[in-house]
XYZ file of C-alpha atoms in Angstrom:
722
model
C 0.000 0.000 0.000
C 2.762 2.426 1.022
C 4.718 1.597 -2.134
C 1.704 2.468 -4.274
C 1.435 5.842 -2.531
C 5.130 6.485 -3.119
C 4.856 5.490 -6.790
C 1.954 7.892 -7.294
C 3.702 10.767 -5.520
C 6.952 10.265 -7.435
C 5.163 9.882 -10.768
C 3.290 13.140 -10.241
C 6.363 15.087 -9.113
C 8.628 13.841 -11.929
C 6.098 13.516 -14.738
C 6.877 9.818 -15.291
C 4.302 7.069 -15.800
C 3.272 5.513 -12.500
C 3.723 1.926 -13.688
C 7.296 2.696 -14.748
C 8.041 4.318 -11.400
C 6.619 1.275 -9.616
C 8.703 -1.060 -11.785
C 11.846 0.984 -11.120
C 11.257 0.917 -7.364
C 10.777 -2.861 -7.517
C 14.060 -3.283 -9.396
C 15.897 -1.065 -6.905
C 14.424 -3.084 -4.009
C 15.664 -6.263 -5.729
C 19.200 -4.868 -5.494
C 19.580 -3.801 -9.120
C 21.938 -0.906 -9.742
C 20.993 2.205 -11.680
C 23.369 1.469 -14.619
C 21.997 -2.094 -14.860
C 18.363 -0.951 -14.816
C 19.004 1.745 -17.440
C 20.869 -0.620 -19.769
C 19.210 -4.014 -19.356
C 15.670 -3.474 -18.066
C 14.266 -1.008 -20.578
C 11.082 -3.000 -21.167
C 10.105 -2.783 -17.520
C 10.965 0.905 -17.073
C 9.774 2.284 -20.397
C 13.416 2.986 -21.381
C 14.036 5.436 -18.537
C 17.583 6.768 -18.578
C 20.029 6.982 -15.666
C 19.061 10.565 -14.843
C 15.381 9.655 -14.497
C 16.104 6.482 -12.513
C 18.412 8.439 -10.203
C 15.677 11.041 -9.690
C 13.194 8.280 -8.774
C 15.695 6.749 -6.338
C 16.495 10.105 -4.701
C 12.831 11.082 -4.402
C 12.029 7.680 -2.884
C 14.744 8.172 -0.248
C 13.283 11.574 0.656
C 9.798 10.099 1.014
C 11.184 7.405 3.304
C 12.750 10.143 5.440
C 9.414 11.983 5.621
C 7.646 8.741 6.555
C 10.134 8.158 9.351
C 9.625 11.746 10.556
C 5.838 11.274 10.504
C 6.174 8.231 12.750
C 8.237 10.231 15.243
C 5.759 13.126 15.208
C 2.777 10.806 15.642
C 4.388 9.094 18.615
C 5.263 12.423 20.268
C 1.736 13.824 19.914
C 0.205 10.539 21.126
C 2.494 10.610 24.168
C 1.190 14.120 24.899
C -2.351 12.694 24.596
C -3.228 15.437 22.108
C -3.809 13.359 18.974
C -7.207 13.660 17.294
C -8.582 11.757 14.274
C -8.487 14.977 12.220
C -4.870 15.678 13.181
C -3.843 12.085 12.430
C -5.490 12.314 9.022
C -3.615 15.535 8.230
C -0.312 13.943 9.201
C -1.037 10.801 7.173
C -1.872 12.790 4.035
C 1.039 15.229 4.297
C 4.151 14.551 2.190
C 5.661 18.019 2.286
C 8.422 18.298 4.888
C 7.826 21.996 5.585
C 4.064 21.591 5.965
C 4.602 18.600 8.227
C 6.819 20.639 10.561
C 4.189 23.413 10.642
C 1.540 20.893 11.711
C 3.856 19.602 14.422
C 5.141 22.970 15.686
C 2.426 23.667 18.322
C 3.069 20.220 19.850
C 6.834 20.188 19.468
C 8.720 19.995 22.776
C 10.656 23.207 23.257
C 12.586 24.928 25.962
C 10.511 26.899 28.489
C 9.249 29.969 26.624
C 7.735 33.200 27.883
C 4.372 32.032 26.544
C 4.683 28.727 28.373
C 5.394 30.545 31.632
C 2.326 32.732 31.034
C 0.161 29.670 30.421
C 1.402 28.134 33.676
C 0.333 31.359 35.363
C -3.193 30.861 34.040
C -3.132 33.675 31.477
C -4.310 31.721 28.412
C -7.989 32.750 28.859
C -6.879 36.403 28.909
C -4.888 35.851 25.700
C -7.970 34.346 23.997
C -10.032 37.282 25.194
C -7.513 39.710 23.638
C -7.475 37.837 20.320
C -11.290 37.895 20.085
C -11.120 41.691 20.652
C -14.668 41.906 22.084
C -13.612 43.316 25.435
C -13.872 47.104 25.641
C -11.671 47.398 28.731
C -8.845 44.813 28.655
C -7.217 46.298 31.767
C -10.340 45.691 33.804
C -10.542 42.138 32.445
C -6.900 41.615 33.390
C -7.609 42.416 37.026
C -9.259 38.994 37.385
C -5.882 37.333 36.665
C -3.872 39.085 39.354
C -2.846 36.224 41.582
C 0.246 34.224 42.453
C 3.252 35.575 40.557
C 1.075 38.088 38.674
C 1.128 41.236 40.791
C -0.164 43.897 38.389
C -2.473 44.417 35.425
C 0.547 45.234 33.288
C 2.158 41.855 34.103
C -1.087 40.039 33.259
C -1.446 41.793 29.897
C 2.237 41.300 29.072
C 1.968 37.568 29.734
C -1.171 37.361 27.605
C 0.618 39.191 24.801
C 3.458 36.638 25.006
C 0.899 33.882 24.431
C -0.610 35.807 21.502
C 2.854 36.339 19.976
C 3.692 32.623 20.157
C 0.235 31.526 18.955
C 0.468 33.773 15.896
C 4.074 32.723 15.156
C 3.109 29.012 15.242
C 0.003 29.375 13.102
C 0.340 27.493 9.792
C -1.447 30.157 7.764
C 0.710 32.907 9.242
C 3.929 31.035 8.580
C 2.951 30.286 4.975
C 2.006 33.930 4.438
C 5.444 35.052 5.595
C 7.090 32.381 3.433
C 5.269 33.846 0.451
C 6.650 37.268 1.381
C 10.174 35.837 1.590
C 9.761 34.132 -1.785
C 8.547 37.335 -3.434
C 10.762 39.983 -1.945
C 13.447 38.603 0.403
C 16.796 40.363 0.067
C 20.083 38.767 1.104
C 22.459 41.289 2.661
C 26.139 40.887 3.411
C 28.150 43.221 5.652
C 31.767 42.985 6.694
C 32.584 42.475 10.365
C 34.432 45.730 11.080
C 37.132 44.113 13.169
C 38.076 41.906 10.198
C 37.719 44.411 7.341
C 41.427 45.253 7.027
C 42.806 41.725 7.322
C 44.420 39.797 4.469
C 41.870 37.012 4.920
C 39.035 39.460 4.281
C 40.442 40.826 1.021
C 39.060 37.997 -1.078
C 35.563 38.834 0.161
C 35.818 42.555 -0.601
C 33.022 42.305 -3.184
C 30.647 41.342 -0.359
C 31.633 43.942 2.274
C 28.431 45.874 1.524
C 26.305 43.742 -0.771
C 22.600 43.109 -1.169
C 20.412 41.563 -3.859
C 17.080 39.735 -4.142
C 17.518 36.235 -2.757
C 15.734 34.652 -5.705
C 18.340 36.167 -8.066
C 21.396 35.284 -5.985
C 23.482 32.755 -7.920
C 24.777 29.675 -6.162
C 28.435 30.726 -6.372
C 27.739 34.141 -4.811
C 25.659 32.629 -2.025
C 28.297 30.006 -1.268
C 31.015 32.680 -1.287
C 29.049 34.764 1.223
C 28.322 31.763 3.420
C 32.018 30.842 3.413
C 32.880 34.400 4.467
C 30.281 34.122 7.226
C 31.735 30.804 8.409
C 35.177 32.409 8.584
C 33.794 35.243 10.721
C 34.463 37.909 8.094
C 30.913 38.567 6.866
C 27.539 38.895 8.565
C 24.645 37.630 6.410
C 20.932 38.308 6.771
C 17.838 37.485 4.725
C 14.763 39.648 5.082
C 11.625 40.777 3.255
C 10.147 44.255 3.707
C 9.559 43.912 7.460
C 7.021 46.706 7.742
C 4.900 45.447 4.865
C 5.133 41.808 5.992
C 4.105 42.690 9.522
C 1.197 44.846 8.357
C -0.072 41.987 6.181
C -0.103 39.699 9.214
C -2.028 42.214 11.289
C -4.837 42.296 8.727
C -5.687 38.728 9.759
C -5.554 39.304 13.506
C -6.330 42.966 14.270
C -9.970 43.933 13.758
C -9.797 47.656 14.467
C -8.225 50.439 16.478
C -9.581 49.177 19.784
C -7.752 48.743 23.078
C -7.608 44.955 22.542
C -6.660 45.437 18.878
C -3.733 47.664 19.853
C -2.485 45.065 22.363
C -2.719 42.301 19.729
C -0.894 44.562 17.268
C 1.933 45.063 19.751
C 2.073 41.304 20.358
C 2.340 40.639 16.601
C 5.198 43.160 16.293
C 6.999 41.373 19.107
C 6.239 37.877 17.796
C 7.320 38.812 14.266
C 10.655 40.230 15.387
C 11.434 37.708 18.145
C 9.916 34.437 16.899
C 8.382 34.335 13.448
C 10.897 36.159 11.255
C 14.009 34.458 12.756
C 12.345 31.075 12.233
C 11.454 31.698 8.576
C 14.812 33.397 7.935
C 16.591 30.310 9.244
C 14.365 28.173 7.030
C 15.156 30.233 3.920
C 18.849 30.363 4.771
C 18.842 26.563 4.845
C 16.719 26.249 1.685
C 18.825 28.718 -0.299
C 22.010 26.991 0.875
C 20.553 23.617 -0.114
C 19.629 24.957 -3.552
C 23.096 26.470 -3.996
C 24.684 23.190 -2.864
C 22.627 21.197 -5.350
C 23.569 23.523 -8.195
C 27.271 23.517 -7.311
C 27.225 19.722 -6.964
C 25.417 19.370 -10.303
C 28.113 21.414 -12.058
C 30.861 19.530 -10.193
C 29.362 16.176 -11.190
C 29.071 17.211 -14.839
C 32.681 18.440 -14.865
C 33.762 15.159 -13.276
C 31.806 13.182 -15.868
C 33.503 15.037 -18.714
C 36.912 14.585 -17.104
C 36.446 10.854 -16.513
C 35.157 10.368 -20.055
C 38.119 12.257 -21.520
C 39.633 10.806 -24.685
C 42.077 7.944 -23.954
C 45.274 7.292 -25.889
C 44.793 3.565 -25.418
C 47.309 0.815 -24.790
C 50.554 2.450 -25.886
C 54.037 2.478 -24.386
C 54.169 5.799 -22.570
C 56.792 7.997 -20.945
C 55.336 9.934 -18.024
C 57.033 13.192 -17.046
C 56.459 15.098 -13.804
C 58.237 18.390 -14.617
C 60.202 20.548 -12.197
C 63.015 23.107 -12.038
C 65.265 22.715 -9.018
C 64.198 19.166 -8.176
C 64.397 18.067 -11.803
C 61.907 16.158 -13.962
C 60.901 12.713 -12.756
C 60.641 10.306 -15.724
C 58.857 6.931 -15.815
C 58.553 4.460 -18.686
C 55.402 2.340 -18.812
C 54.462 -0.642 -20.952
C 51.192 -0.768 -22.893
C 49.356 -2.062 -19.809
C 50.633 0.777 -17.612
C 53.197 -1.315 -15.726
C 56.297 0.528 -14.510
C 59.417 -0.517 -16.432
C 61.921 2.164 -15.462
C 62.237 5.500 -13.697
C 64.860 8.224 -13.749
C 65.366 11.925 -13.069
C 66.740 14.560 -15.441
C 67.764 18.194 -14.796
C 67.439 20.177 -18.019
C 66.295 23.437 -16.385
C 67.860 26.059 -14.099
C 69.548 25.986 -11.679
C 71.209 22.680 -12.737
C 70.986 23.091 -16.566
C 72.245 19.622 -17.547
C 70.410 19.831 -20.862
C 72.677 17.680 -23.032
C 72.856 14.936 -20.417
C 69.051 15.094 -20.022
C 68.512 14.992 -23.793
C 70.689 11.883 -24.101
C 68.764 10.188 -21.276
C 65.451 10.947 -22.991
C 66.689 9.530 -26.302
C 67.993 6.367 -24.682
C 64.773 5.710 -22.776
C 62.639 6.300 -25.873
C 64.736 3.817 -27.804
C 65.149 1.173 -25.091
C 61.496 1.078 -24.058
C 60.086 1.804 -27.537
C 58.111 4.764 -26.245
C 55.119 5.656 -28.428
C 53.831 8.720 -26.559
C 55.051 11.175 -23.922
C 52.742 12.529 -21.198
C 53.852 15.738 -19.460
C 52.145 17.116 -16.352
C 50.827 20.655 -16.664
C 52.274 21.998 -13.406
C 55.478 23.892 -12.660
C 58.009 23.853 -15.556
C 55.472 22.195 -17.857
C 55.910 24.618 -20.774
C 59.683 24.535 -20.468
C 59.765 20.722 -20.300
C 57.384 20.422 -23.257
C 59.618 22.699 -25.356
C 62.773 20.856 -24.253
C 61.436 17.397 -25.121
C 60.162 18.585 -28.493
C 63.617 20.024 -29.198
C 65.122 16.646 -28.313
C 62.721 14.845 -30.647
C 63.481 17.342 -33.409
C 67.220 16.562 -33.124
C 68.239 20.041 -31.933
C 70.866 18.648 -29.530
C 74.235 17.433 -30.751
C 73.881 13.886 -29.469
C 75.669 10.795 -30.744
C 72.669 8.760 -31.831
C 74.645 5.731 -33.125
C 73.715 3.829 -30.009
C 70.039 4.625 -30.398
C 67.839 2.902 -32.918
C 65.733 4.848 -35.370
C 62.178 4.780 -34.032
C 59.108 6.785 -34.922
C 59.049 10.028 -32.977
C 56.551 9.748 -30.099
C 53.647 12.178 -29.845
C 53.859 14.627 -26.945
C 50.806 15.438 -24.806
C 50.351 17.749 -21.831
C 47.883 16.363 -19.285
C 46.344 17.745 -16.103
C 48.284 16.616 -13.068
C 45.602 17.692 -10.586
C 45.358 15.075 -7.884
C 48.560 13.264 -8.872
C 50.232 14.245 -5.595
C 47.151 13.099 -3.663
C 47.272 9.733 -5.427
C 51.040 9.374 -4.896
C 50.626 9.603 -1.113
C 47.508 7.411 -0.953
C 47.198 3.834 0.267
C 46.247 2.779 -3.259
C 49.574 4.092 -4.598
C 51.527 2.548 -1.709
C 49.898 -0.808 -2.392
C 50.698 -0.533 -6.120
C 54.279 0.693 -5.670
C 55.439 -0.157 -2.137
C 59.113 0.233 -3.066
C 58.868 3.574 -4.913
C 58.722 7.101 -3.518
C 55.928 9.616 -4.067
C 57.656 11.311 -7.003
C 57.743 8.089 -9.001
C 54.123 7.296 -8.183
C 53.058 10.799 -9.265
C 54.844 10.453 -12.615
C 53.207 7.053 -13.148
C 49.801 8.648 -12.570
C 50.601 11.356 -15.155
C 51.578 8.701 -17.696
C 48.610 6.447 -17.034
C 46.013 9.217 -17.192
C 47.076 9.795 -20.808
C 46.511 6.109 -21.594
C 43.132 5.906 -19.841
C 41.927 8.881 -17.767
C 38.984 6.937 -16.349
C 41.015 3.982 -15.079
C 43.513 6.275 -13.356
C 41.316 9.062 -12.031
C 38.931 6.716 -10.195
C 41.791 6.144 -7.750
C 41.676 9.772 -6.633
C 39.115 11.461 -4.389
C 37.056 13.516 -6.888
C 37.340 16.573 -4.617
C 41.104 16.555 -5.265
C 40.896 16.541 -9.054
C 40.314 20.279 -9.285
C 37.114 20.511 -11.330
C 34.683 21.661 -8.646
C 33.946 24.902 -6.873
C 33.220 25.416 -3.179
C 33.377 21.635 -2.808
C 34.354 21.967 0.851
C 31.403 24.277 1.565
C 28.554 22.161 0.193
C 26.729 19.298 1.899
C 29.453 16.638 2.041
C 27.063 13.677 2.212
C 25.145 14.901 -0.842
C 28.399 15.651 -2.673
C 29.843 12.196 -2.055
C 26.589 10.522 -3.087
C 26.446 12.483 -6.349
C 30.122 12.026 -7.231
C 30.054 8.302 -6.449
C 27.028 7.926 -8.726
C 28.848 9.878 -11.449
C 31.941 7.687 -11.232
C 29.807 4.536 -11.279
C 27.869 5.816 -14.303
C 31.062 6.653 -16.222
C 32.777 3.345 -15.464
C 29.772 1.306 -16.555
C 29.054 3.381 -19.659
C 32.593 2.698 -20.927
C 32.908 -0.896 -19.738
C 35.883 -2.487 -17.991
C 38.507 -4.925 -19.262
C 38.170 -7.810 -16.811
C 41.783 -8.930 -17.288
C 43.578 -5.589 -16.906
C 41.347 -3.499 -14.620
C 42.683 -2.524 -11.233
C 40.843 -3.420 -8.060
C 39.854 0.222 -7.616
C 38.304 0.426 -11.085
C 36.430 -2.856 -10.606
C 34.915 -1.461 -7.383
C 32.688 0.844 -9.429
C 31.353 -1.851 -11.755
C 27.641 -2.498 -11.281
C 27.007 -5.116 -8.589
C 30.590 -5.275 -7.348
C 32.268 -3.375 -4.530
C 35.534 -3.396 -2.639
C 35.333 -7.028 -1.490
C 34.285 -8.609 -4.795
C 36.725 -6.404 -6.732
C 39.573 -7.672 -4.555
C 38.372 -11.255 -4.937
C 38.359 -10.886 -8.738
C 41.927 -9.537 -8.764
C 43.070 -12.294 -6.395
C 41.388 -14.967 -8.543
C 42.976 -13.500 -11.686
C 46.385 -13.501 -10.032
C 46.024 -17.130 -8.961
C 44.342 -18.642 -12.029
C 45.483 -16.370 -14.846
C 43.404 -14.322 -17.254
C 39.659 -14.877 -17.521
C 38.648 -16.568 -20.762
C 34.891 -16.214 -20.299
C 32.435 -14.168 -18.292
C 30.994 -17.379 -16.846
C 34.252 -17.862 -14.930
C 33.207 -14.982 -12.694
C 30.870 -17.388 -10.926
C 33.967 -19.197 -9.645
C 35.187 -16.073 -7.864
C 34.625 -16.413 -4.090
C 31.390 -14.741 -2.887
C 30.393 -13.653 -6.402
C 26.986 -15.296 -6.714
C 24.300 -15.291 -9.432
C 22.846 -11.972 -8.286
C 26.148 -10.070 -8.440
C 26.983 -11.848 -11.705
C 23.719 -10.644 -13.251
C 24.499 -7.043 -12.251
C 28.157 -6.927 -13.336
C 28.608 -9.303 -16.278
C 27.352 -6.991 -19.028
C 29.788 -4.240 -18.045
C 32.911 -6.421 -18.007
C 34.853 -7.104 -21.211
C 37.119 -10.011 -22.185
C 39.276 -9.397 -25.247
C 40.033 -12.475 -27.383
C 37.892 -14.692 -25.164
C 36.163 -17.927 -26.104
C 32.906 -16.143 -26.881
C 33.108 -12.927 -28.944
C 30.049 -11.614 -27.090
C 32.151 -11.493 -23.917
C 33.851 -8.436 -25.415
C 30.557 -6.636 -25.931
C 27.798 -4.978 -23.912
C 25.428 -7.832 -24.776
C 24.394 -9.353 -21.460
C 24.951 -13.119 -20.997
C 21.196 -13.505 -20.400
C 20.757 -12.484 -24.064
C 23.426 -14.755 -25.573
C 20.786 -17.301 -26.576
C 18.972 -14.636 -28.599
C 22.155 -13.755 -30.533
C 22.934 -17.419 -31.078
C 19.426 -17.917 -32.494
C 19.916 -14.899 -34.769
C 23.174 -16.390 -36.054
C 21.538 -19.790 -36.550
C 18.686 -18.216 -38.496
C 21.243 -16.509 -40.748
C 23.132 -19.788 -41.206
C 26.364 -18.553 -39.626
C 28.323 -18.361 -36.385
C 28.110 -15.520 -33.887
C 31.542 -14.320 -35.061
C 30.344 -14.266 -38.661
C 27.264 -12.315 -37.622
C 29.448 -9.702 -35.952
C 31.739 -9.419 -38.975
C 29.113 -9.526 -41.732
C 26.972 -6.403 -42.141
C 24.694 -8.005 -44.751
C 23.743 -10.803 -42.360
C 23.039 -8.306 -39.567
C 20.923 -6.183 -41.912
C 18.900 -9.272 -42.816
C 17.811 -9.835 -39.209
C 14.105 -9.204 -38.590
C 13.986 -8.145 -34.946
C 10.224 -8.698 -34.612
C 10.849 -12.444 -34.764
C 12.694 -12.362 -31.454
C 10.233 -10.336 -29.375
C 8.981 -12.249 -26.324
C 7.101 -11.395 -23.158
C 10.431 -10.575 -21.471
C 12.467 -9.215 -24.381
C 11.157 -6.272 -26.372
C 12.382 -4.025 -29.157
C 14.510 -1.765 -26.901
C 16.715 -4.702 -25.850
C 16.822 -6.177 -29.349
C 17.771 -2.815 -30.851
C 20.583 -2.473 -28.295
C 21.826 -5.968 -29.125
C 21.922 -5.260 -32.850
C 23.684 -1.943 -32.273
C 26.293 -3.682 -30.124
C 26.892 -6.382 -32.745
C 27.870 -3.650 -35.205
C 30.734 -2.443 -33.003
C 31.242 -4.881 -30.128
C 33.197 -3.471 -27.206
C 33.409 -0.009 -28.773
C 34.674 2.773 -26.556
C 32.110 5.604 -26.385
C 34.822 8.165 -25.646
C 36.170 10.573 -28.254
C 39.525 10.261 -29.991
C 42.501 11.998 -28.370
C 43.779 15.087 -30.155
C 47.223 16.654 -29.759
C 47.396 20.273 -28.592
C 50.037 23.002 -28.544
C 50.128 26.334 -26.740
C 51.324 29.473 -28.484
C 55.139 29.264 -28.532
C 55.476 33.029 -28.056
C 53.566 33.085 -24.768
C 54.864 31.408 -21.614
C 54.212 33.857 -18.716
C 51.515 36.348 -17.788
C 53.962 39.137 -18.697
C 53.865 37.981 -22.332
C 50.137 38.647 -22.598
C 48.800 41.659 -24.465
C 45.153 42.630 -24.738
C 43.720 41.535 -28.055
C 45.943 38.443 -28.420
C 44.281 35.396 -29.993
C 45.528 32.228 -28.302
C 44.804 28.490 -28.180
C 43.697 27.134 -24.807
C 42.230 24.171 -22.946
C 39.136 24.385 -20.719
C 40.231 23.281 -17.236
C 37.166 24.020 -15.091
C 33.563 25.082 -15.592
C 31.480 27.048 -13.099
C 28.084 28.729 -13.121
C 29.645 32.058 -14.048
C 32.075 30.966 -16.735
C 34.946 28.679 -17.680
C 38.617 28.692 -16.760
C 41.025 28.206 -19.648
C 44.711 27.235 -19.567
C 46.610 29.307 -22.145
C 50.047 28.109 -21.039
C 51.113 30.891 -18.650
C 50.771 28.978 -15.349
C 47.638 30.977 -14.513
C 44.251 30.027 -15.933
C 42.196 32.816 -17.456
C 38.452 33.257 -16.960
C 35.956 33.388 -19.782
C 32.935 34.975 -18.114
C 29.569 33.638 -19.222
C 28.884 36.991 -20.911
C 31.948 36.443 -23.122
C 31.112 32.903 -24.246
C 28.824 33.572 -27.188
C 27.155 36.302 -29.194
C 23.847 35.298 -27.657
C 22.467 34.905 -24.163
C 23.201 31.448 -22.743
C 21.776 29.741 -19.668
C 24.969 28.012 -18.544
C 28.594 27.674 -19.694
C 28.025 23.927 -20.174
C 25.796 24.891 -23.119
C 28.889 26.176 -24.942
C 32.002 24.394 -23.664
C 33.041 21.131 -22.077
C 35.968 20.149 -19.907
C 39.325 19.747 -21.698
C 37.857 21.189 -24.890
C 40.396 22.874 -27.148
C 39.307 26.479 -27.689
C 40.559 29.705 -29.218
C 40.311 32.751 -26.935
C 40.985 36.481 -27.044
C 42.737 38.255 -24.185
C 40.539 41.152 -23.039
C 42.210 42.159 -19.749
C 45.309 41.316 -17.723
C 45.372 42.284 -14.035
C 49.020 41.789 -13.034
C 48.467 42.836 -9.421
C 45.811 40.208 -8.717
C 47.133 37.746 -11.315
C 43.811 37.633 -13.115
C 43.331 37.090 -16.815
C 40.048 37.856 -18.556
C 39.384 36.027 -21.803
C 36.669 35.879 -24.429
C 35.473 33.160 -26.772
C 34.075 35.889 -29.005
C 37.205 36.100 -31.133
């Protein structure tokens, strides 16, 4: 019964058919993962994609939280012996968290308030008398309540007003009316704390020293910046509507005229608004606006992470990884096509050592000995100088005796982001992989491997350390982790994983697996050798039929016994493909390699009660390019050779660049001067755009125009409108 209610509520809120929501919830309850449901259960869900399934899952979790809260509220009110059938019905039918708290507020245990003290003193009848406003002489009426701790008429009326103030502030209609005022006209105001205004820490918040704007127009990055300044004790933030107008609107519901009682109620409302009602709703809107800003920042972070993880891979090539540096030299590693470390060294081609000829000879020897096919250079300190040096070496600009080196094709040179490489190098994962190497070697290996396969390498690093988010330490950390973990899982499963080469950490994110099963797979592979079929997974300790169903379709086996094991066709559909091949009078391999035979397949013949056209269409598409990588091809890139520092920049220059980060307000672009420039959203197109993601994507190669260089603050303003 409860599940049906949830299905209906979710369907209405998301605009998705109720039967498909119900089916999705059933699959999630069965332990199916979101990637598995989206890929292999399209008939049951109406071909919902991962975004829609994730939305259903998230909304379901929120409804479960509300249900749990309703149970707590019901128990509390029952314990107070104040539950009525009408109140229980309201609670049962309520699925809005804010409305639910409003219903509960009058019964909610709270610390001893002024109104509670007044009630204990027997002043509630006087408060009701004031609110009805039928008494012509409230002071005379108050005389009847002078007893005990109440010594005067003034004390009696003041206590009654306290009750009125609290009653009005806890009224659902009143609270919703003030919420409406906040939604329409609330202004967020930021002021600097005077004692901190001249400090170095405060300088970065100077834009917000005296700032105000309508809350509904405040962008997520500005709100998060202000909240960070507030957390650091530099700014003081407030959110408020037009207090006078809001208060007057409330009085229209409670004050019936300019009578003695009416004036007392009016005073009570002024007090209740300032002391109780406004602070409560302001806190509510502060939390809601922060939540909205968090969700937006996390959405952008997750999209940036997705683009980074799905960056174009070089593939299985022999790679030289270079972690550049000046004084400490450049750490060099040579990797085989599977990313295994073959050799490491250090060269010192730059000041202050300047052993350029010796370094050039070392590079040539390593390229020849390890048959290097590509060179990956980190984009940090000395990157431009190292890139130029290595290209000079490859071009033969050093007088080196090359008789001892064989003639090999010149490797391509790539510059890759090294964000997070130092975090990886000091991590347990890196120590487990390279227990005998120091952090510099591990960092260079990471730089080399992320050229070969960004996804396989970057999953080893905490996404918050990769450098593609904004205010990631200020947003809800639980929500951030949940979103980023889902993004990583989605990316890993959309690409697929080579069962025989994947690391334990990469396997962790495969649908249906996890840390334990990933380790068991690696241990089994180490003991028994390479997997030759997906079915062998069932021999892995603790990997049962359920986990096998979830993971098998996302794992690939190159050159296995069954060609379908290197495709996204799920083992549960192998029989369908085999029947297709039989009907075409050929083997499965022939079907994959022969377009005419695939074109001759009539999919309608294979529709059953369990398998529909969506699955059959996916199967046929996969047979055309089994095991294809959905990622783009890697393209080489070069910065302008005439520009290497911010001092080389001149307004009006047209330069090549790489998008390194995307925010709500624009995109940061690396133009090779060790300081990213900002393309503000207003400079991204000759039309109005909703978000930078509509125009650019992470690591996109772009051409920009320099429009301003602020040497003092080291800020570069760029434009895509070249």
